[in-house]
Coordinates of C-alpha atoms in Angstrom, one line a residue:
X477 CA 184.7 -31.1 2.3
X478 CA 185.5 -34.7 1.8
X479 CA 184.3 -38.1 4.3
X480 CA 187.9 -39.4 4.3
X481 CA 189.3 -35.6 5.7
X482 CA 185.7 -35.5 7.9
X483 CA 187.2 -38.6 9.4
X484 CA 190.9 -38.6 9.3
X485 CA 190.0 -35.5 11.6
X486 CA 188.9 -37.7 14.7
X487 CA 190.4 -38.1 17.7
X488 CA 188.7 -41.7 17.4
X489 CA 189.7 -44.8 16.1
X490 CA 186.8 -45.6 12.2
X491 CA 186.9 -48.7 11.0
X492 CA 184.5 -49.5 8.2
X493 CA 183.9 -53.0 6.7
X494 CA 181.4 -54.2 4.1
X495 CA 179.2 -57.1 4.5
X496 CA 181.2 -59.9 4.3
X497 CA 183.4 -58.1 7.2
X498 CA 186.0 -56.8 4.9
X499 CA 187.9 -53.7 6.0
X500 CA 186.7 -50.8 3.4
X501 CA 188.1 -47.8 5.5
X502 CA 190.5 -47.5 8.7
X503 CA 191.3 -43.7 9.5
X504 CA 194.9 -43.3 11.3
X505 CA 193.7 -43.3 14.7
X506 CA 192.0 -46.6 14.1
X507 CA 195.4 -47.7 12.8
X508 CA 197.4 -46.0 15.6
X509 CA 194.6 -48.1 17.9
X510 CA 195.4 -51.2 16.7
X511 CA 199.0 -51.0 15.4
X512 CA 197.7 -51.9 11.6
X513 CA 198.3 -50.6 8.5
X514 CA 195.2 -48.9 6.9
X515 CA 196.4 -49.5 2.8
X516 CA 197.4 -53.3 4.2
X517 CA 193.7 -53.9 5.7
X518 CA 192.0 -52.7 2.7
X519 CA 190.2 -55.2 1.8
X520 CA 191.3 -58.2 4.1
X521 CA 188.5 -60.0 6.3
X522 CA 189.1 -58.1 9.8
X523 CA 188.9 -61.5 11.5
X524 CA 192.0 -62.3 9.0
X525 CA 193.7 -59.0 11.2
X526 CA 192.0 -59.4 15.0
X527 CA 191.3 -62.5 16.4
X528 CA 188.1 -62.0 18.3
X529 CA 187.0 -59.7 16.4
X530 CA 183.1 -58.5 17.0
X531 CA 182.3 -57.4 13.3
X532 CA 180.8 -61.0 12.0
X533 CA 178.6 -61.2 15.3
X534 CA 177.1 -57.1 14.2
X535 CA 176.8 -58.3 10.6
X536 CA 174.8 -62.0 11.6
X537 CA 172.0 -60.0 14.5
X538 CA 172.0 -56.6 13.1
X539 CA 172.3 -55.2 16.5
X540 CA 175.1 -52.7 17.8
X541 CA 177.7 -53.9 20.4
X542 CA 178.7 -51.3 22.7
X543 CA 181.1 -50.2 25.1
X544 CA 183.4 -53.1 24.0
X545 CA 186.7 -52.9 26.3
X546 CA 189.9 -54.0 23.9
X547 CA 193.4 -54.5 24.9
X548 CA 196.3 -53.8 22.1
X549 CA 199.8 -53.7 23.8
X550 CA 199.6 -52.0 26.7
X551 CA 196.5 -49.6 25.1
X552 CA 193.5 -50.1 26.1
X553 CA 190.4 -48.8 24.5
X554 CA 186.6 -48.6 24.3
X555 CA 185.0 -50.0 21.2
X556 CA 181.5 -49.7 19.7
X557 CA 180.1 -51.9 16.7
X558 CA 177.0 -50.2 14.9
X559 CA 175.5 -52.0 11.6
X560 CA 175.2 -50.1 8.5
X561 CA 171.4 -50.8 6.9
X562 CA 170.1 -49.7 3.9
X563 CA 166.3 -50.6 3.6
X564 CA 166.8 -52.5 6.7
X565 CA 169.4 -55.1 5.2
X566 CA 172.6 -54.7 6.8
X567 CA 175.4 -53.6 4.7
X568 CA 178.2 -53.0 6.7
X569 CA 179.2 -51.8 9.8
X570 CA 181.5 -49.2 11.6
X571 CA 183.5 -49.5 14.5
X572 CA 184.2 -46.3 16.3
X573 CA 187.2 -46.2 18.9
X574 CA 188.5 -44.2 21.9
X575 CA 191.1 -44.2 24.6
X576 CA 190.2 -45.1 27.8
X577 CA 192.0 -41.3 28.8
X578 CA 189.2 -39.5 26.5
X579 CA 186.5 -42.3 28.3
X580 CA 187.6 -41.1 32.0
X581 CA 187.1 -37.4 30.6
X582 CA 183.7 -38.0 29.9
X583 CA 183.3 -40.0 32.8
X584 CA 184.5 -37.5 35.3
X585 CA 181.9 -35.4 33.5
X586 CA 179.4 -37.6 34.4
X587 CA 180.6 -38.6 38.4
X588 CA 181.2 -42.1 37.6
X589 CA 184.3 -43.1 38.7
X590 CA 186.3 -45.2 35.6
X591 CA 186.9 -48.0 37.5
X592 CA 183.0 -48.1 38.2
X593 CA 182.5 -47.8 34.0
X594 CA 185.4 -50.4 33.5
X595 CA 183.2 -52.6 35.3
X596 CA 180.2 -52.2 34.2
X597 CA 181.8 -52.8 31.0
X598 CA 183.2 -55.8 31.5
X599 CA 180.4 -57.0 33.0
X600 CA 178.9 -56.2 29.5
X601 CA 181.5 -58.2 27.5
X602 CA 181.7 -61.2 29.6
X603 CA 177.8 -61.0 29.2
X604 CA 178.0 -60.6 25.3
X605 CA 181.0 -63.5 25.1
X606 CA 178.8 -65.9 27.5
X607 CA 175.6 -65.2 25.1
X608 CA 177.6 -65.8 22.0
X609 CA 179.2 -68.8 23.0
X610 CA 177.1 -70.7 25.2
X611 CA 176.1 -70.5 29.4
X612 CA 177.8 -73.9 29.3
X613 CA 181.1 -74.6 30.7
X614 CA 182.2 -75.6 27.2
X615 CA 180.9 -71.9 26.4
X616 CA 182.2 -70.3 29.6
X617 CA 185.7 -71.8 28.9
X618 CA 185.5 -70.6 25.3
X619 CA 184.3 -66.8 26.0
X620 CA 187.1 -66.8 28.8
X621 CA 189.7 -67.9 26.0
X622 CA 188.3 -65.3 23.5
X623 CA 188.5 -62.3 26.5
X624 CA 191.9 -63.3 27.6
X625 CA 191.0 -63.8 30.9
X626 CA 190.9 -67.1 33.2
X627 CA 187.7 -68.9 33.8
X628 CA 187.9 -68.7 37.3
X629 CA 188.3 -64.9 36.7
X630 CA 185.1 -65.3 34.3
X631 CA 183.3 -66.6 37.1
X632 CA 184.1 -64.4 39.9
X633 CA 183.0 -61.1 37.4
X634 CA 180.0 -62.9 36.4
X635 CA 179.1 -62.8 40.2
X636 CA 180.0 -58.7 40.5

């Protein structure tokens, strides 16, 4: 058995890229995800194909980014960023995918309502956006910019 048909197989959305945040794999469902084609990404910086992408900040801190709430269309889905390390020096990383419909599943599973996880999860990107850009209003007005949301609405989650 081959990786590529091990992950063409998912349900979920694989994205891989390489150290300088190239895309080196996309399975179909990441593609289907995002509305991009996998042989046109190859090799193209995935800031070049998302703006606001999360892969550089993963690739600078080493550290994972989870639970990432990401609007395409009118699709929205969870995203997780995960470094790739080989002898502790990050290589990579992967992005893993999934629809906010296979989220709820899981969340039913475990009693939390989804409006309760979309929450929480937003509370988790604003968080993440605030850290990265600054707790100034410079840096509040930027990370408000990058989550396509108004400041004011930045400020009233931030207080959830």
């Amino acid at each position: 058995m081959r990786v590529n048909s091990l992950l063409e197989s998912l349900r979920q959305g694989v994205l891989i890229c390489d150290r300088q945040g190239r895309v080196v794999y996309m399975n179909e469902a990441y593609a289907a995800f995002t509305g991009q084609d996998p042989e046109a990404a190859k090799g193209r910086k995935i800031t070049e194909l998302r703006a606001g992408a999360r892969v550089p900040e993963v690739l600078k801190s080493g550290k994972a980014v989870e639970g990432v709430i990401r609007r395409e269309g009118n699709q929205e889905y969870f995203a997780s960023i995960y470094p790739v390390t080989e002898e502790e020096v990050v290589k990579g990383t992967i992005s893993i995918v999934t629809t906010l419909e296979d989220q709820h599943l899981k969340t039913q599973l475990t009693h939390e309502t989804l409006e309760e996880r979309v929450k929480r999860f937003e509370r988790r990107e604003i968080r993440a956006a605030v850290d990265f850009y600054g707790g100034g209003v410079e840096g509040k007005r930027m990370a408000a910019k990058e989550l396509g949301i108004s400041l004011a609405t930045l400020y009233n989650k931030m207080k959830e």
